[in-house]
Short mmCIF file of C-alpha atoms and ligand atoms in Angstrom, two decimals:
data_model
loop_
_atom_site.label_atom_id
_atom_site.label_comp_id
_atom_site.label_asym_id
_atom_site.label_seq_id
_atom_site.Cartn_x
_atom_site.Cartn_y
_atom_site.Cartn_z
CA UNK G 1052 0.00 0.00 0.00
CA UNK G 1053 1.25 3.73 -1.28
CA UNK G 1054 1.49 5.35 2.55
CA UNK G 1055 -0.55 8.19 1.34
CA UNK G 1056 -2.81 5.84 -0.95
CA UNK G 1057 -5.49 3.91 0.44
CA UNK G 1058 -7.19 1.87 -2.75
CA UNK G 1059 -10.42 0.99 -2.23
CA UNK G 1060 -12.80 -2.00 -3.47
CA UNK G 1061 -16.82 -1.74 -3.51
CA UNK G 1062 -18.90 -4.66 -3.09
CA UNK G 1063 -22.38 -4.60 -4.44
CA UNK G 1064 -23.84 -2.06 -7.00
CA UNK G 1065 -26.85 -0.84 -4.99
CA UNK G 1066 -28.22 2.19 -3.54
CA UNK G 1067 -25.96 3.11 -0.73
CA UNK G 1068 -23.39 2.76 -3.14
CA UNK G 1069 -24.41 5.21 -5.16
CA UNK G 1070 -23.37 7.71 -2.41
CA UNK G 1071 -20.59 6.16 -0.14
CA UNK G 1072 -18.23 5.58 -3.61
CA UNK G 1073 -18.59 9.60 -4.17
CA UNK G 1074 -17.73 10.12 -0.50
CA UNK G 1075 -14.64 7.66 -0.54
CA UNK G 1076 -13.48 9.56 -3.72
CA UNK G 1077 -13.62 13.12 -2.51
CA UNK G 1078 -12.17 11.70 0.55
CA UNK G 1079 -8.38 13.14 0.40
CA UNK G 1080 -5.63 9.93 -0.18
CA UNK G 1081 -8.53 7.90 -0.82
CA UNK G 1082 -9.23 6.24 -4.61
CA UNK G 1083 -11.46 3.45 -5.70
CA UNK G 1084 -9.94 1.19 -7.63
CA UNK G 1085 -12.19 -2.06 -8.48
CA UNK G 1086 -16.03 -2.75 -8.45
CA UNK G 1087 -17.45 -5.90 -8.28
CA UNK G 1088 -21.25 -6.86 -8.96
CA UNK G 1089 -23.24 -10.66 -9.30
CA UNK G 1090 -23.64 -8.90 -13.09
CA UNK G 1091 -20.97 -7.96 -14.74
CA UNK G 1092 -22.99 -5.22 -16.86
CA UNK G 1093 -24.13 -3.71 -13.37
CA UNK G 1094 -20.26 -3.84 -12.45
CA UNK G 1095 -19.43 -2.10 -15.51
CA UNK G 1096 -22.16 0.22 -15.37
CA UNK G 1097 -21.45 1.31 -12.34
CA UNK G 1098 -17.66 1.65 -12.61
CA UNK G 1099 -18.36 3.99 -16.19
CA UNK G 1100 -20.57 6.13 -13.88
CA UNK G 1101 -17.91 6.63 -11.21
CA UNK G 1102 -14.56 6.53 -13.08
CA UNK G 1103 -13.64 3.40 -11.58
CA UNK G 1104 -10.85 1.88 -13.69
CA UNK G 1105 -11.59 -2.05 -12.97
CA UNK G 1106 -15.46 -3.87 -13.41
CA UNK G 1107 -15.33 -7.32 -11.64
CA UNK G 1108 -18.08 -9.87 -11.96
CA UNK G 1109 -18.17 -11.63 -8.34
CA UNK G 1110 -17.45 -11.14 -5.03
CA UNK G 1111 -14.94 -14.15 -5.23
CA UNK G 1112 -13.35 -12.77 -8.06
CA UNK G 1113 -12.59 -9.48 -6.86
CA UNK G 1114 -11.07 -11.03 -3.91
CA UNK G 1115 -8.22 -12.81 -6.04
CA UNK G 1116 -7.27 -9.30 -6.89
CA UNK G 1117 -4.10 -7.53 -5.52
CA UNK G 1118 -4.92 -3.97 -6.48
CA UNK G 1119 -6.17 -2.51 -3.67
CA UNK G 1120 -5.88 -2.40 0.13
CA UNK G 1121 -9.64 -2.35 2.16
CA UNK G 1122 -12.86 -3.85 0.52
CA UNK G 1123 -16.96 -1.63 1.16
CA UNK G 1124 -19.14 -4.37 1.98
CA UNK G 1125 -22.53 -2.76 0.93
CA UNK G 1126 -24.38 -6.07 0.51
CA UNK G 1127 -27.50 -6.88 2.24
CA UNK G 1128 -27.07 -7.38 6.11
CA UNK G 1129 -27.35 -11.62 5.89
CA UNK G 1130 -24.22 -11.21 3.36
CA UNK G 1131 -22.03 -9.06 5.42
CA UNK G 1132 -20.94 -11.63 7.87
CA UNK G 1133 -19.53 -13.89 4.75
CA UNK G 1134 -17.72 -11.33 2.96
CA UNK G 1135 -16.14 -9.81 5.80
CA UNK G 1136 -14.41 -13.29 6.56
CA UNK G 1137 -13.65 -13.89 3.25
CA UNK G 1138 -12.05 -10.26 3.02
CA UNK G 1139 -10.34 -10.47 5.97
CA UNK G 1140 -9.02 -13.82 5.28
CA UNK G 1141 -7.82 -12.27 1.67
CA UNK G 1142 -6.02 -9.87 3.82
CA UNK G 1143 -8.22 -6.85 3.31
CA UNK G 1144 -9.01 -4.16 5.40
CA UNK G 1145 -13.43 -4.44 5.81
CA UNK G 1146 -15.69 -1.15 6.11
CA UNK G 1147 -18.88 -2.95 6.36
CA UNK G 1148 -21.97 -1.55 5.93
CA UNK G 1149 -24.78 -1.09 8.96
CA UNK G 1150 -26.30 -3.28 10.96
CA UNK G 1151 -22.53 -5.02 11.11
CA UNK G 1152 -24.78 -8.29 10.86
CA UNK G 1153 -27.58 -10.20 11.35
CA UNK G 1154 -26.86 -11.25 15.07
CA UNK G 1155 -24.56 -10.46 17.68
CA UNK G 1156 -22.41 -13.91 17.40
CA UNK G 1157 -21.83 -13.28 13.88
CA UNK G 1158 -19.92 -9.70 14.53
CA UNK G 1159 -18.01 -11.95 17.25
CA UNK G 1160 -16.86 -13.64 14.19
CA UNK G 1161 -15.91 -10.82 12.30
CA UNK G 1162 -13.87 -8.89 14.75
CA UNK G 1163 -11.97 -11.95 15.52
CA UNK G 1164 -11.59 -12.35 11.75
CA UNK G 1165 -10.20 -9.09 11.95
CA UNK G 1166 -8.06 -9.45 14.87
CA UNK G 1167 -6.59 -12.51 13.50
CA UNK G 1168 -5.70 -11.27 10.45
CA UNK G 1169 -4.58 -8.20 12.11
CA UNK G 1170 -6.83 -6.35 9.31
CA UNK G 1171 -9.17 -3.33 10.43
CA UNK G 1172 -13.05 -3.53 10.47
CA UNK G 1173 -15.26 -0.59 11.09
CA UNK G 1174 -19.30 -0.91 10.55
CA UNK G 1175 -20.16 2.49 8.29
CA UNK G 1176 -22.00 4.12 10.49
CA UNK G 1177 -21.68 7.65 9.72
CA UNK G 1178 -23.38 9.27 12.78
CA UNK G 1179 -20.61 8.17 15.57
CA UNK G 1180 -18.14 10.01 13.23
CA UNK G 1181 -19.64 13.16 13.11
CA UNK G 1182 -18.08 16.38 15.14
CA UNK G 1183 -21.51 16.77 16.69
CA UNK G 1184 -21.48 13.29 18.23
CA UNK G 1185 -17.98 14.36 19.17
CA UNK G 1186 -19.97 17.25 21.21
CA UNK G 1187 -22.24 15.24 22.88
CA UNK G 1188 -19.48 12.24 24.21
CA UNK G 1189 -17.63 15.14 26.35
CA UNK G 1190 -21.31 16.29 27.53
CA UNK G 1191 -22.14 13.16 28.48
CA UNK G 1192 -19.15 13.35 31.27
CA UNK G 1193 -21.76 14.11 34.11
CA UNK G 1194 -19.24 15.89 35.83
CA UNK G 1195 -18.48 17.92 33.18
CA UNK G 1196 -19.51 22.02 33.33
CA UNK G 1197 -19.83 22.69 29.49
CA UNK G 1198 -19.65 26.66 28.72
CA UNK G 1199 -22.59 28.02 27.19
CA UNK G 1200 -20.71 31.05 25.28
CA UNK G 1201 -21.51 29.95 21.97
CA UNK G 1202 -25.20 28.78 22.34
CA UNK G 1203 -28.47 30.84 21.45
CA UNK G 1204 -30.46 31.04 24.49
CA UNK G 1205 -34.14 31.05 24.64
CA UNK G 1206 -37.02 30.19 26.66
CA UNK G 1207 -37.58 31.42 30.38
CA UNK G 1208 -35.62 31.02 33.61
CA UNK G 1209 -38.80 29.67 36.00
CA UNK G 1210 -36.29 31.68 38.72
CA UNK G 1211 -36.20 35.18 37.47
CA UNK G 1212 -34.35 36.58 40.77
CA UNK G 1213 -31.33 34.56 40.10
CA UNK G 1214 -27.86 36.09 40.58
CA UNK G 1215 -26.55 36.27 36.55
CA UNK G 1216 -23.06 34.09 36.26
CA UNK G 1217 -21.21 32.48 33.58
CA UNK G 1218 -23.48 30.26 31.67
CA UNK G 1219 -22.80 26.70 31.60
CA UNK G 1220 -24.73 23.51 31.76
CA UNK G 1221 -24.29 19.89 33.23
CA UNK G 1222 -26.16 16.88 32.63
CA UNK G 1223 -25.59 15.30 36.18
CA UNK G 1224 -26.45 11.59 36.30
CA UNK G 1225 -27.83 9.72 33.14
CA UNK G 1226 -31.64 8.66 33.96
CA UNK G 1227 -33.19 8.18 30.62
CA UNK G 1228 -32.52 8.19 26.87
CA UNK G 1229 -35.24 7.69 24.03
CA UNK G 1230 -33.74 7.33 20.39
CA UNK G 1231 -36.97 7.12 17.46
CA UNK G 1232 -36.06 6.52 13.75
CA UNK G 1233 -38.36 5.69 11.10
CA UNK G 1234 -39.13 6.33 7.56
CA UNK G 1235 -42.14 5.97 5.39
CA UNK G 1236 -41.52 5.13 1.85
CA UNK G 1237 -42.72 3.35 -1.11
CA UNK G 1238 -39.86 0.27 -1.16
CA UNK G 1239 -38.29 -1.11 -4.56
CA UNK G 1240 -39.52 -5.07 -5.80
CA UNK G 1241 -37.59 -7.17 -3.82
CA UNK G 1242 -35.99 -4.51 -1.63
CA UNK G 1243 -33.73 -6.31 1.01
CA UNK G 1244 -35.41 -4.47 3.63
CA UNK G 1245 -38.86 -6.59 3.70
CA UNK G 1246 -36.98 -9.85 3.19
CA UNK G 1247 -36.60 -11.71 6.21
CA UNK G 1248 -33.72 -14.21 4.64
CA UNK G 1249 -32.06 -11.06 3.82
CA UNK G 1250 -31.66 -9.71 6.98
CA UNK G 1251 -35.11 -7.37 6.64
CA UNK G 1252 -37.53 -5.55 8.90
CA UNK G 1253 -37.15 -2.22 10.61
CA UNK G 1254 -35.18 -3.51 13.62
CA UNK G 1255 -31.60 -4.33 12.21
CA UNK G 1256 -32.28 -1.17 9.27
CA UNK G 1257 -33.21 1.28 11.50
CA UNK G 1258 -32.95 -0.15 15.23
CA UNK G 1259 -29.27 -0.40 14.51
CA UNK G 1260 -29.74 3.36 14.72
CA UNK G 1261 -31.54 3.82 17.77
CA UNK G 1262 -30.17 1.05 19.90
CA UNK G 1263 -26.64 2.45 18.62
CA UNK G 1264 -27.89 5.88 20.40
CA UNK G 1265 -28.73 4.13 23.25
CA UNK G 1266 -25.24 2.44 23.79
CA UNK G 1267 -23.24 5.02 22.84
CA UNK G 1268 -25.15 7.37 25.55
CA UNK G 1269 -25.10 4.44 28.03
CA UNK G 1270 -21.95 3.16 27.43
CA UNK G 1271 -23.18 -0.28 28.42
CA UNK G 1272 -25.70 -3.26 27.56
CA UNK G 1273 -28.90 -2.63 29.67
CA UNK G 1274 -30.02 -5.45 31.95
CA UNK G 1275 -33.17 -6.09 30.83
CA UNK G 1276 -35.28 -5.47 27.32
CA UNK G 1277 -38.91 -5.65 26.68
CA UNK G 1278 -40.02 -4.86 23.10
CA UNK G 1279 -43.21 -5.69 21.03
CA UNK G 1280 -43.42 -5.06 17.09
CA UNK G 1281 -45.79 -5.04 14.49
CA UNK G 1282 -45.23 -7.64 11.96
CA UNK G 1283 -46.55 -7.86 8.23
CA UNK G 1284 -46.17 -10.72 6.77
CA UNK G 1285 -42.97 -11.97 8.88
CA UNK G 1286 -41.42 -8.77 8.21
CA UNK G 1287 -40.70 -6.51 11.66
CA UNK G 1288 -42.35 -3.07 10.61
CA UNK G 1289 -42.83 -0.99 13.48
CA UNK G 1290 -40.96 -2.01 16.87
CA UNK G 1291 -40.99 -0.26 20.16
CA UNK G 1292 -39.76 -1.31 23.36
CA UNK G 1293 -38.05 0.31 26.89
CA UNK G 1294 -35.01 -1.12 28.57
CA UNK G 1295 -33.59 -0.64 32.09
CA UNK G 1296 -29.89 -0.24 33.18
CA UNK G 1297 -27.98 -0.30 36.29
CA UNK G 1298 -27.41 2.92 38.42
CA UNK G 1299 -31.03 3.30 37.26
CA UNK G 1300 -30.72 4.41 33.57
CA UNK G 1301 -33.82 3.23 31.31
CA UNK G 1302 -34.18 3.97 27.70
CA UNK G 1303 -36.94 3.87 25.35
CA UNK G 1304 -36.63 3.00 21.54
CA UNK G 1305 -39.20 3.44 18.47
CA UNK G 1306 -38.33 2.34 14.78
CA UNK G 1307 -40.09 1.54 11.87
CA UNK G 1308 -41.21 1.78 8.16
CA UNK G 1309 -44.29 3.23 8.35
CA UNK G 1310 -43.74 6.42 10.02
CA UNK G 1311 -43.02 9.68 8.97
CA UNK G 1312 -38.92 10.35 9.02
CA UNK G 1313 -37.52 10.65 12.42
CA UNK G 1314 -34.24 10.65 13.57
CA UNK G 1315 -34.13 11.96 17.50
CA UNK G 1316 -33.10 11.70 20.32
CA UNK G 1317 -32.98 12.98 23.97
CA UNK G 1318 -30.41 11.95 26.49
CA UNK G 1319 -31.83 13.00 29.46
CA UNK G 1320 -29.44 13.41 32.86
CA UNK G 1321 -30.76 15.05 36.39
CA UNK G 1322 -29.65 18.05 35.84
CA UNK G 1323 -30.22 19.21 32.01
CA UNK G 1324 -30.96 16.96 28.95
CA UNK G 1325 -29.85 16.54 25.38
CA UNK G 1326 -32.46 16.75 22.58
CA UNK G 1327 -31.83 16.08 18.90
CA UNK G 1328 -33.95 15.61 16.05
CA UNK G 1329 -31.62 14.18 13.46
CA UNK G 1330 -28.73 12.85 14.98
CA UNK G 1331 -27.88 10.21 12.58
CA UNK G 1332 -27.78 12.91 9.47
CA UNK G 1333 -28.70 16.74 9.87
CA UNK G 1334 -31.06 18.26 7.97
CA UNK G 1335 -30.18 19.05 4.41
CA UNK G 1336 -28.80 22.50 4.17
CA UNK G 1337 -28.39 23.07 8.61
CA UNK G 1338 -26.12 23.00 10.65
CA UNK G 1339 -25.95 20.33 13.11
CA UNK G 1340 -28.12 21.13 15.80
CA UNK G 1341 -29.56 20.28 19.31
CA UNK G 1342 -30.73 21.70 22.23
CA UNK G 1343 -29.39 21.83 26.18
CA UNK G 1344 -32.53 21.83 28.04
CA UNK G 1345 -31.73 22.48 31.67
CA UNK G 1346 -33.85 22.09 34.98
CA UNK G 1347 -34.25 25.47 35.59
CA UNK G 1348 -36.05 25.68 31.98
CA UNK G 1349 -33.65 27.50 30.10
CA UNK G 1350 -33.58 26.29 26.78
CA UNK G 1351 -29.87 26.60 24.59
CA UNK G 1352 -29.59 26.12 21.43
CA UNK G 1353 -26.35 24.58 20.58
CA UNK G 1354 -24.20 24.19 17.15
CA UNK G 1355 -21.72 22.06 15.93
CA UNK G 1356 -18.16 23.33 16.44
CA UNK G 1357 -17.45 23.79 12.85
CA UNK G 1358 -20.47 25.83 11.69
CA UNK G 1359 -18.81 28.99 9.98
CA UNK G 1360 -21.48 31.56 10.61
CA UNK G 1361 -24.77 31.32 12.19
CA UNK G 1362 -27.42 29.63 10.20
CA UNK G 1363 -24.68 27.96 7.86
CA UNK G 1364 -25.34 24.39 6.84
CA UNK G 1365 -22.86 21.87 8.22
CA UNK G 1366 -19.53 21.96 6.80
CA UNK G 1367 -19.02 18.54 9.08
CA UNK G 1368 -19.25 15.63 6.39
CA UNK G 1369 -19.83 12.61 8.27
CA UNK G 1370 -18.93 9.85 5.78
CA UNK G 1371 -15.98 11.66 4.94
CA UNK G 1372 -14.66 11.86 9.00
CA UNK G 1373 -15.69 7.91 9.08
CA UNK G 1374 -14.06 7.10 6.33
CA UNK G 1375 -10.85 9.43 7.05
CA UNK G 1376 -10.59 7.56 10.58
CA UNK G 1377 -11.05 4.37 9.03
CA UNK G 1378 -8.00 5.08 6.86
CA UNK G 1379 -5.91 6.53 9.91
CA UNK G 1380 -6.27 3.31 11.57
CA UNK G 1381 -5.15 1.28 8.09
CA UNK G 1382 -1.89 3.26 8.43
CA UNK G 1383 -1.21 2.92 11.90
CA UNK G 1384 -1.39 -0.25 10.87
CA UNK G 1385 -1.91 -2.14 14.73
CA UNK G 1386 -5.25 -2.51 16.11
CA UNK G 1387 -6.09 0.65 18.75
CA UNK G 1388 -8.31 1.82 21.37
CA UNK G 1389 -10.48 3.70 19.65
CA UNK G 1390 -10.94 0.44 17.27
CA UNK G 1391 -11.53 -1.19 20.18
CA UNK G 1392 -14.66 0.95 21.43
CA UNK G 1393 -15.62 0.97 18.03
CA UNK G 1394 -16.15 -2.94 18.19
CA UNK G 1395 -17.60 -2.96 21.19
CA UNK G 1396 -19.95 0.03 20.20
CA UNK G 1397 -21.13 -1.97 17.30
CA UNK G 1398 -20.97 -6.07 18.84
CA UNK G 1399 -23.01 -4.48 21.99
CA UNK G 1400 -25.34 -2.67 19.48
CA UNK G 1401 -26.11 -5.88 18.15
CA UNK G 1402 -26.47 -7.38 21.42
CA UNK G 1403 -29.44 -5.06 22.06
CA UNK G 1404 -31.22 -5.92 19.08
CA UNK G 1405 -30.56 -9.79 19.98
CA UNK G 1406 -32.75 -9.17 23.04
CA UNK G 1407 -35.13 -7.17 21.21
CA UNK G 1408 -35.97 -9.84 18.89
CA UNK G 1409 -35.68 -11.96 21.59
CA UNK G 1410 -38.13 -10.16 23.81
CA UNK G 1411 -40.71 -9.65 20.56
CA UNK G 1412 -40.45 -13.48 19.98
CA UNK G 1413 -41.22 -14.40 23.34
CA UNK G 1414 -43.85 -11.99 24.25
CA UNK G 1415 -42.07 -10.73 27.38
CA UNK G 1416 -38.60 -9.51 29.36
CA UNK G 1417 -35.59 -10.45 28.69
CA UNK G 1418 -32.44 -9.89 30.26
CA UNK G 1419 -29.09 -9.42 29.55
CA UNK G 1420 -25.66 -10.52 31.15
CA UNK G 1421 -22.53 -8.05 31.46
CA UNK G 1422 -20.74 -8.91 28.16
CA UNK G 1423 -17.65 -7.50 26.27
CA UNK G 1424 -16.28 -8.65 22.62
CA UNK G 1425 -13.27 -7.14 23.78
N1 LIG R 1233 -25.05 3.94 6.01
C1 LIG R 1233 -26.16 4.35 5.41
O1 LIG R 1233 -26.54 5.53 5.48
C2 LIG R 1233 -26.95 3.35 4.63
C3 LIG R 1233 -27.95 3.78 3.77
C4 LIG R 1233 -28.62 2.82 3.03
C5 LIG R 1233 -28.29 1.49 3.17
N2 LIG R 1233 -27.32 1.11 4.04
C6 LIG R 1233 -26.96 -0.31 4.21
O2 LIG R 1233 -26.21 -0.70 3.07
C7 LIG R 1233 -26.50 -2.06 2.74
C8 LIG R 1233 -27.01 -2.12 1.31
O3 LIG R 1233 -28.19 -1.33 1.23
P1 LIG R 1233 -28.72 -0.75 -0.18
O4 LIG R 1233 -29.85 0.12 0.15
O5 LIG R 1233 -27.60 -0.20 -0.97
O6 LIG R 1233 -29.25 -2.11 -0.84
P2 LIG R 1233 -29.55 -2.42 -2.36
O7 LIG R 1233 -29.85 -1.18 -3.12
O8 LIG R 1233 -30.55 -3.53 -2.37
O9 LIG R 1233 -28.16 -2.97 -2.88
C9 LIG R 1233 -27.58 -4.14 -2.35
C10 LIG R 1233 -26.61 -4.70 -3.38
O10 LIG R 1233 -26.13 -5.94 -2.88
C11 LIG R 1233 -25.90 -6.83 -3.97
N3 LIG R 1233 -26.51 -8.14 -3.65
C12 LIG R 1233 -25.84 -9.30 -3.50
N4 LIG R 1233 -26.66 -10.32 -3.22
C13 LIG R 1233 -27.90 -9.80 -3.18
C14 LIG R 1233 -29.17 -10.38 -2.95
N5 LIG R 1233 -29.33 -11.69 -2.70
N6 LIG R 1233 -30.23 -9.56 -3.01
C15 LIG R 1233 -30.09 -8.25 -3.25
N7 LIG R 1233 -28.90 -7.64 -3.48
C16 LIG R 1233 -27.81 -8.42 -3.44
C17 LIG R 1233 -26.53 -6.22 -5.20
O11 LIG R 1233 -25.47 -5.80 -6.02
P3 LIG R 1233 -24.96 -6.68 -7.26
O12 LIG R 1233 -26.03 -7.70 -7.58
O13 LIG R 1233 -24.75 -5.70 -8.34
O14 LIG R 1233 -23.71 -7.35 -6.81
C18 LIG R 1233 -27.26 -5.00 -4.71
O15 LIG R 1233 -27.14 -3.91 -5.57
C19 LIG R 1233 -27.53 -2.53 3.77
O16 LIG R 1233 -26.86 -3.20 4.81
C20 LIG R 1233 -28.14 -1.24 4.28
O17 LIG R 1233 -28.63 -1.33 5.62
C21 LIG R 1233 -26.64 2.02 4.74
#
């Protein structure tokens, strides 16, 4: 590998595609060098569309090659647990797509494929990369006194008298966190999504998001689950469900197809609370956002740290931070700590949605031992 080169190889010709192989190419010391489809027209196709020098028909087959360095699995989610092995065991650096897989054994499997191999693996999920998310990880210190110099204050003080000082805000102890994602539109014949065998239904596709919120914030697995789900056909549509932690944390999750887009969340502590409403992308044409609500009822808006003047849309690109960090850790070229909580992020993400299928199967609780991948 060219130290200031990392060549790139796409899996799959689909959707998701269409955007991450822009993002990978405006990505600075990035390139893509191969693409390989089940068709070779759609491999072709796509490679005339994105300048991509080298059209392979089959996974297999692209794996045999020796011009590049780190494979994008963007296969449905029942594939990505066989092409990661077969990656890693081709010696190739995996950035998998979201949910990492089907269950929580199979991403066992995959980071130790990884590990073994001593190749990197990071599930593409663009939100934990972001500089906002960067934001709310030192908030969520509940120690920490955050300034509020930069944020645009609003609402009213229920204590008018109150001595002025410097503004800041502290979330105190976590008690409760509620992540909601959902989207309601017409799907594509044969869409992966509503096919069970294909790793469908709202839970992995857009729990991954919400239960990822919730682990992230919590830092943990919770104890115990309870979830319930509506279910077309065999395919999860709409699933809610609440979970309890130690130290008293619960959490509350909502996902599903048939609901207007959401992407919030609230992360709420004793002392002042988090609220987002689109977390896992802003807004087109907005900067970042959320909102500091505090006991007192003060109400802060807050911006991302990069936001050049007020009102600017976010000059944060979160693909292009994930995949930057994904290519830091390909030079440094050891496995590190930040890979590390990166695999644990994403093997107890799955771990949550276990138990939430779990919990919807059964019809009741479930609960959850203290577990690490790591
Ligand atoms: N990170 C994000 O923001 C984001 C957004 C959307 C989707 N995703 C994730 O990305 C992955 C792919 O999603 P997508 O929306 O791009 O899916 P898609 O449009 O259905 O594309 C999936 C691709 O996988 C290949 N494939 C291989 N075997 C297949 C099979 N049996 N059935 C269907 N396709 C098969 C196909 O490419 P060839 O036949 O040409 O090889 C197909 O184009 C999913 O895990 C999804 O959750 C992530």
């Amino acid at each position: 590998m060219n130290a200031s080169r990392v060549r790139f190889a796409v899996m799959g010709t689909g959707r998701v595609t269409r955007r991450l192989i822009a993002d990978i190419q405006s990505t600075a010391g990035a390139t893509v060098t191969a693409i390989a489809s089940r068709s070779a027209d759609r491999a072709r196709w796509q490679a005339d569309c994105f300048g991509i020098p080298n059209a392979v028909c089959g996974y297999d087959e692209l794996l045999r090659r020796d011009d590049f360095d780190a494979v994008y699995v963007a296969l449905p989610p029942s594939l990505h647990h066989e092409w990661t092995l077969a990656s890693c065991d081709a010696g190739k650096h995996v950035l998998c797509e979201k949910p990492l897989a089907v269950n929580a054994d199979q991403v066992g499997e995959m980071i130790d494929a990884a590990e073994t191999r001593d190749v990197r693996l990071l599930d593409a999920t663009a939100w934990l990369h972001h500089d906002r998310t960067g934001q709310f990880r030192q908030w969520l210190d509940p120690d920490r006194t955050t300034p509020l110099s930069d944020a645009e204050d609003f609402g009213v003080s229920d204590e008018p008298d109150e001595e002025p000082t410097e503004p800041s805000f502290r979330l105190g102890p976590l008690r409760h966190l509620s992540a909601a994602v959902s989207f309601r539109s017409p799907f594509q014949n044969g869409d992966h999504r509503l096919d069970p065998d294909l790793g469908g239904g709202c839970l992995l596709d857009l729990g991954w998001y919400a239960a990822g919120l919730i682990r992230f914030a919590a830092g943990r697995l919770p104890q115990q689950v309870y979830a319930d789900a509506v279910d077309r056909e065999g395919v999860l549509t709409r699933v809610s469900a609440t979970m309890q932690f130690s130290n008293d944390l619960t959490a509350t999750l909502s996902c599903g197809f048939d609901t207007a887009t959401r992407k919030w969340c609230e992360i709420a502590g004793e002392d002042a609370s988090i609220v987002c409403d689109d977390f896992t992308r802003p807004w087109p044409d907005k900067p970042a956002r959320s909102w500091v609500h505090e006991a007192s009822g003060k109400v802060h808006s807050m911006v991302e740290p990069t936001v050049p003047t007020d009102g600017a849309p976010s000059v944060c690109h979160q693909e292009r931070n994930m995949i930057g960090e994904f290519m830091r850790r390909i030079r440094l070229g050891r496995i590190d700590e930040a890979e590390r909580q990166s695999h644990e992020q994403a093997w107890q993400t799955q771990r949550i949605l276990d138990a939430l299928a779990e919990s919807i199967s059964v019809g009741g609780p479930v609960k959850l031992a203290v577990a690490s991948v790591t």
